[in-house]
């Protein structure tokens, strides 16, 4: 098996003051010219699920209430997967270029989760005009903005 090496560029900070991406000092300059982008794609590591047992799981028993009885992990957003890599699109609230801190509106990452990369959200590369989804999740919100008011707790079996 080929092995790839990744190194965190920072970490998630989530507390009573909000959600932030805190970059390591050597990566602060990588924020140059990020202003103007309303959203970023944050690639982070599900560090809380990085163990041999979680990495061996490739199917899940009905993680969503209306989903099929069994699903492959590649059909889920589960943190339990062969490589615990996560992707979250987040609205940028503010950027502190001096200290390397990006305040974001939302993240599903836990505090101190390692951030592997940040990419600007660009509609020409990231937006799909008419995405197709299975019927069991067709009632889910059509945007990040609409997701804020959605009763997600009624969708999950975990």
PDB file of C-alpha atoms in Angstrom:
ATOM      1  CA  UNK A   1       0.000   0.000   0.000  1.00  0.00           C
ATOM      2  CA  UNK A   2       1.242   3.432  -0.919  1.00  0.00           C
ATOM      3  CA  UNK A   3       1.461   5.849   2.000  1.00  0.00           C
ATOM      4  CA  UNK A   4       0.801   9.577   1.745  1.00  0.00           C
ATOM      5  CA  UNK A   5       1.945  12.107   4.274  1.00  0.00           C
ATOM      6  CA  UNK A   6      -0.079  15.186   5.179  1.00  0.00           C
ATOM      7  CA  UNK A   7       0.737  17.892   7.666  1.00  0.00           C
ATOM      8  CA  UNK A   8      -1.804  20.158   9.349  1.00  0.00           C
ATOM      9  CA  UNK A   9      -1.645  23.841   8.458  1.00  0.00           C
ATOM     10  CA  UNK A  10      -3.660  24.780  11.520  1.00  0.00           C
ATOM     11  CA  UNK A  11      -6.538  23.742  13.717  1.00  0.00           C
ATOM     12  CA  UNK A  12     -10.182  24.450  14.308  1.00  0.00           C
ATOM     13  CA  UNK A  13     -11.066  26.562  17.309  1.00  0.00           C
ATOM     14  CA  UNK A  14     -14.695  26.366  18.312  1.00  0.00           C
ATOM     15  CA  UNK A  15     -15.787  28.041  21.515  1.00  0.00           C
ATOM     16  CA  UNK A  16     -18.301  30.470  22.964  1.00  0.00           C
ATOM     17  CA  UNK A  17     -16.907  33.229  20.759  1.00  0.00           C
ATOM     18  CA  UNK A  18     -17.548  31.324  17.527  1.00  0.00           C
ATOM     19  CA  UNK A  19     -15.728  29.090  15.077  1.00  0.00           C
ATOM     20  CA  UNK A  20     -12.242  29.850  13.796  1.00  0.00           C
ATOM     21  CA  UNK A  21      -9.442  28.398  11.733  1.00  0.00           C
ATOM     22  CA  UNK A  22      -6.174  29.104  13.515  1.00  0.00           C
ATOM     23  CA  UNK A  23      -3.198  28.713  11.194  1.00  0.00           C
ATOM     24  CA  UNK A  24       0.294  27.774  12.233  1.00  0.00           C
ATOM     25  CA  UNK A  25       2.595  30.785  11.965  1.00  0.00           C
ATOM     26  CA  UNK A  26       4.461  29.454   8.908  1.00  0.00           C
ATOM     27  CA  UNK A  27       1.206  29.380   6.902  1.00  0.00           C
ATOM     28  CA  UNK A  28      -0.199  32.812   7.778  1.00  0.00           C
ATOM     29  CA  UNK A  29       1.066  34.340   4.514  1.00  0.00           C
ATOM     30  CA  UNK A  30      -0.956  31.711   2.601  1.00  0.00           C
ATOM     31  CA  UNK A  31      -4.056  33.797   3.463  1.00  0.00           C
ATOM     32  CA  UNK A  32      -2.878  36.595   1.174  1.00  0.00           C
ATOM     33  CA  UNK A  33      -5.675  37.722  -1.201  1.00  0.00           C
ATOM     34  CA  UNK A  34      -8.346  35.530   0.423  1.00  0.00           C
ATOM     35  CA  UNK A  35     -10.458  38.645   1.092  1.00  0.00           C
ATOM     36  CA  UNK A  36     -13.460  38.910  -1.161  1.00  0.00           C
ATOM     37  CA  UNK A  37     -14.262  35.204  -1.077  1.00  0.00           C
ATOM     38  CA  UNK A  38     -17.469  34.787   0.898  1.00  0.00           C
ATOM     39  CA  UNK A  39     -16.896  31.069   1.602  1.00  0.00           C
ATOM     40  CA  UNK A  40     -14.043  28.601   1.936  1.00  0.00           C
ATOM     41  CA  UNK A  41     -13.820  24.841   1.667  1.00  0.00           C
ATOM     42  CA  UNK A  42     -12.065  23.593   4.773  1.00  0.00           C
ATOM     43  CA  UNK A  43     -10.389  20.211   4.498  1.00  0.00           C
ATOM     44  CA  UNK A  44      -9.839  18.799   7.947  1.00  0.00           C
ATOM     45  CA  UNK A  45      -9.028  15.565   9.744  1.00  0.00           C
ATOM     46  CA  UNK A  46     -11.624  13.651  11.782  1.00  0.00           C
ATOM     47  CA  UNK A  47      -8.927  13.175  14.416  1.00  0.00           C
ATOM     48  CA  UNK A  48     -11.383  11.832  16.990  1.00  0.00           C
ATOM     49  CA  UNK A  49     -12.012   8.829  14.712  1.00  0.00           C
ATOM     50  CA  UNK A  50      -8.479   8.119  13.535  1.00  0.00           C
ATOM     51  CA  UNK A  51      -7.942   4.590  14.803  1.00  0.00           C
ATOM     52  CA  UNK A  52      -7.629   1.154  13.220  1.00  0.00           C
ATOM     53  CA  UNK A  53     -11.148   0.118  14.227  1.00  0.00           C
ATOM     54  CA  UNK A  54     -12.838   3.159  12.639  1.00  0.00           C
ATOM     55  CA  UNK A  55     -10.664   2.958   9.516  1.00  0.00           C
ATOM     56  CA  UNK A  56     -11.756  -0.657   8.971  1.00  0.00           C
ATOM     57  CA  UNK A  57     -15.452   0.233   8.714  1.00  0.00           C
ATOM     58  CA  UNK A  58     -16.725   0.414   5.136  1.00  0.00           C
ATOM     59  CA  UNK A  59     -20.485   0.064   5.644  1.00  0.00           C
ATOM     60  CA  UNK A  60     -22.945   1.621   8.063  1.00  0.00           C
ATOM     61  CA  UNK A  61     -26.346   0.451   9.234  1.00  0.00           C
ATOM     62  CA  UNK A  62     -28.947   3.063   8.228  1.00  0.00           C
ATOM     63  CA  UNK A  63     -27.231   6.228   9.516  1.00  0.00           C
ATOM     64  CA  UNK A  64     -30.132   8.408   8.335  1.00  0.00           C
ATOM     65  CA  UNK A  65     -33.747   7.651   9.214  1.00  0.00           C
ATOM     66  CA  UNK A  66     -35.034   7.431   5.643  1.00  0.00           C
ATOM     67  CA  UNK A  67     -31.872   5.902   4.157  1.00  0.00           C
ATOM     68  CA  UNK A  68     -31.381   2.346   2.930  1.00  0.00           C
ATOM     69  CA  UNK A  69     -30.862  -0.291   5.642  1.00  0.00           C
ATOM     70  CA  UNK A  70     -27.133  -0.426   4.851  1.00  0.00           C
ATOM     71  CA  UNK A  71     -24.913   2.139   3.180  1.00  0.00           C
ATOM     72  CA  UNK A  72     -21.285   2.205   2.122  1.00  0.00           C
ATOM     73  CA  UNK A  73     -19.344   4.891   3.981  1.00  0.00           C
ATOM     74  CA  UNK A  74     -18.634   6.649   0.668  1.00  0.00           C
ATOM     75  CA  UNK A  75     -22.392   7.334   0.486  1.00  0.00           C
ATOM     76  CA  UNK A  76     -22.329   9.006   3.927  1.00  0.00           C
ATOM     77  CA  UNK A  77     -20.706  11.983   5.601  1.00  0.00           C
ATOM     78  CA  UNK A  78     -19.668   9.767   8.509  1.00  0.00           C
ATOM     79  CA  UNK A  79     -16.359  10.408  10.274  1.00  0.00           C
ATOM     80  CA  UNK A  80     -15.860   6.640  10.431  1.00  0.00           C
ATOM     81  CA  UNK A  81     -14.169   5.770   7.138  1.00  0.00           C
ATOM     82  CA  UNK A  82     -10.899   4.388   5.725  1.00  0.00           C
ATOM     83  CA  UNK A  83      -9.306   7.855   5.680  1.00  0.00           C
ATOM     84  CA  UNK A  84     -10.911  10.263   8.155  1.00  0.00           C
ATOM     85  CA  UNK A  85     -10.820  13.273   5.823  1.00  0.00           C
ATOM     86  CA  UNK A  86     -13.589  15.845   6.099  1.00  0.00           C
ATOM     87  CA  UNK A  87     -14.772  18.725   3.957  1.00  0.00           C
ATOM     88  CA  UNK A  88     -16.876  21.610   5.217  1.00  0.00           C
ATOM     89  CA  UNK A  89     -17.924  24.679   3.263  1.00  0.00           C
ATOM     90  CA  UNK A  90     -18.006  27.656   5.622  1.00  0.00           C
ATOM     91  CA  UNK A  91     -18.896  31.309   5.304  1.00  0.00           C
ATOM     92  CA  UNK A  92     -15.982  33.644   6.040  1.00  0.00           C
ATOM     93  CA  UNK A  93     -16.917  36.179   8.745  1.00  0.00           C
ATOM     94  CA  UNK A  94     -13.523  37.826   9.027  1.00  0.00           C
ATOM     95  CA  UNK A  95      -9.813  37.340   8.459  1.00  0.00           C
ATOM     96  CA  UNK A  96      -7.057  38.363  10.868  1.00  0.00           C
ATOM     97  CA  UNK A  97      -4.078  38.418   8.505  1.00  0.00           C
ATOM     98  CA  UNK A  98      -1.610  39.354  11.226  1.00  0.00           C
ATOM     99  CA  UNK A  99      -2.401  36.392  13.472  1.00  0.00           C
ATOM    100  CA  UNK A 100      -3.555  33.891  10.838  1.00  0.00           C
ATOM    101  CA  UNK A 101      -7.103  33.465  12.072  1.00  0.00           C
ATOM    102  CA  UNK A 102     -10.139  33.040   9.863  1.00  0.00           C
ATOM    103  CA  UNK A 103     -13.482  33.409  11.609  1.00  0.00           C
ATOM    104  CA  UNK A 104     -16.094  31.202   9.998  1.00  0.00           C
ATOM    105  CA  UNK A 105     -19.848  31.037  10.489  1.00  0.00           C
ATOM    106  CA  UNK A 106     -20.029  27.287  10.985  1.00  0.00           C
ATOM    107  CA  UNK A 107     -18.054  24.106  11.201  1.00  0.00           C
ATOM    108  CA  UNK A 108     -18.970  20.559  12.078  1.00  0.00           C
ATOM    109  CA  UNK A 109     -15.396  19.959  13.216  1.00  0.00           C
ATOM    110  CA  UNK A 110     -14.639  19.581  16.891  1.00  0.00           C
ATOM    111  CA  UNK A 111     -12.384  22.041  18.672  1.00  0.00           C
ATOM    112  CA  UNK A 112      -8.692  21.320  17.944  1.00  0.00           C
ATOM    113  CA  UNK A 113      -9.431  19.245  14.812  1.00  0.00           C
ATOM    114  CA  UNK A 114      -6.438  19.517  12.463  1.00  0.00           C
ATOM    115  CA  UNK A 115      -6.958  21.616   9.327  1.00  0.00           C
ATOM    116  CA  UNK A 116      -5.200  20.160   6.285  1.00  0.00           C
ATOM    117  CA  UNK A 117      -6.037  22.850   3.742  1.00  0.00           C
ATOM    118  CA  UNK A 118      -8.259  25.795   2.934  1.00  0.00           C
ATOM    119  CA  UNK A 119      -9.517  26.487  -0.563  1.00  0.00           C
ATOM    120  CA  UNK A 120     -11.675  29.405  -1.689  1.00  0.00           C
ATOM    121  CA  UNK A 121     -15.204  28.430  -2.674  1.00  0.00           C
ATOM    122  CA  UNK A 122     -15.684  29.368  -6.306  1.00  0.00           C
ATOM    123  CA  UNK A 123     -19.068  28.732  -7.924  1.00  0.00           C
ATOM    124  CA  UNK A 124     -17.467  27.915 -11.281  1.00  0.00           C
ATOM    125  CA  UNK A 125     -15.702  24.911  -9.726  1.00  0.00           C
ATOM    126  CA  UNK A 126     -17.728  24.069  -6.612  1.00  0.00           C
ATOM    127  CA  UNK A 127     -21.378  24.782  -7.372  1.00  0.00           C
ATOM    128  CA  UNK A 128     -23.646  22.332  -9.108  1.00  0.00           C
ATOM    129  CA  UNK A 129     -26.786  23.976 -10.529  1.00  0.00           C
ATOM    130  CA  UNK A 130     -29.028  20.928 -10.290  1.00  0.00           C
ATOM    131  CA  UNK A 131     -27.460  18.243  -8.096  1.00  0.00           C
ATOM    132  CA  UNK A 132     -29.118  14.856  -7.954  1.00  0.00           C
ATOM    133  CA  UNK A 133     -29.669  13.121  -4.613  1.00  0.00           C
ATOM    134  CA  UNK A 134     -31.464   9.914  -3.652  1.00  0.00           C
ATOM    135  CA  UNK A 135     -35.127  10.239  -2.729  1.00  0.00           C
ATOM    136  CA  UNK A 136     -34.498   9.468   0.943  1.00  0.00           C
ATOM    137  CA  UNK A 137     -32.603  12.771   1.367  1.00  0.00           C
ATOM    138  CA  UNK A 138     -34.390  14.829  -1.283  1.00  0.00           C
ATOM    139  CA  UNK A 139     -36.204  16.809   1.422  1.00  0.00           C
ATOM    140  CA  UNK A 140     -32.941  18.049   2.942  1.00  0.00           C
ATOM    141  CA  UNK A 141     -32.138  21.770   2.544  1.00  0.00           C
ATOM    142  CA  UNK A 142     -30.788  22.931  -0.800  1.00  0.00           C
ATOM    143  CA  UNK A 143     -28.123  25.228   0.681  1.00  0.00           C
ATOM    144  CA  UNK A 144     -25.868  25.837   3.654  1.00  0.00           C
ATOM    145  CA  UNK A 145     -27.967  28.860   4.547  1.00  0.00           C
ATOM    146  CA  UNK A 146     -31.193  26.823   4.677  1.00  0.00           C
ATOM    147  CA  UNK A 147     -29.460  24.092   6.696  1.00  0.00           C
ATOM    148  CA  UNK A 148     -29.131  26.381   9.700  1.00  0.00           C
ATOM    149  CA  UNK A 149     -32.863  26.176  10.408  1.00  0.00           C
ATOM    150  CA  UNK A 150     -33.333  22.512   9.474  1.00  0.00           C
ATOM    151  CA  UNK A 151     -34.107  19.954  12.199  1.00  0.00           C
ATOM    152  CA  UNK A 152     -31.084  17.747  11.498  1.00  0.00           C
ATOM    153  CA  UNK A 153     -31.540  15.868  14.779  1.00  0.00           C
ATOM    154  CA  UNK A 154     -34.663  14.321  13.266  1.00  0.00           C
ATOM    155  CA  UNK A 155     -32.670  12.890  10.348  1.00  0.00           C
ATOM    156  CA  UNK A 156     -29.946  10.907  12.086  1.00  0.00           C
ATOM    157  CA  UNK A 157     -29.982   7.523  13.757  1.00  0.00           C
ATOM    158  CA  UNK A 158     -26.900   8.287  15.849  1.00  0.00           C
TER     159      UNK A 158
END
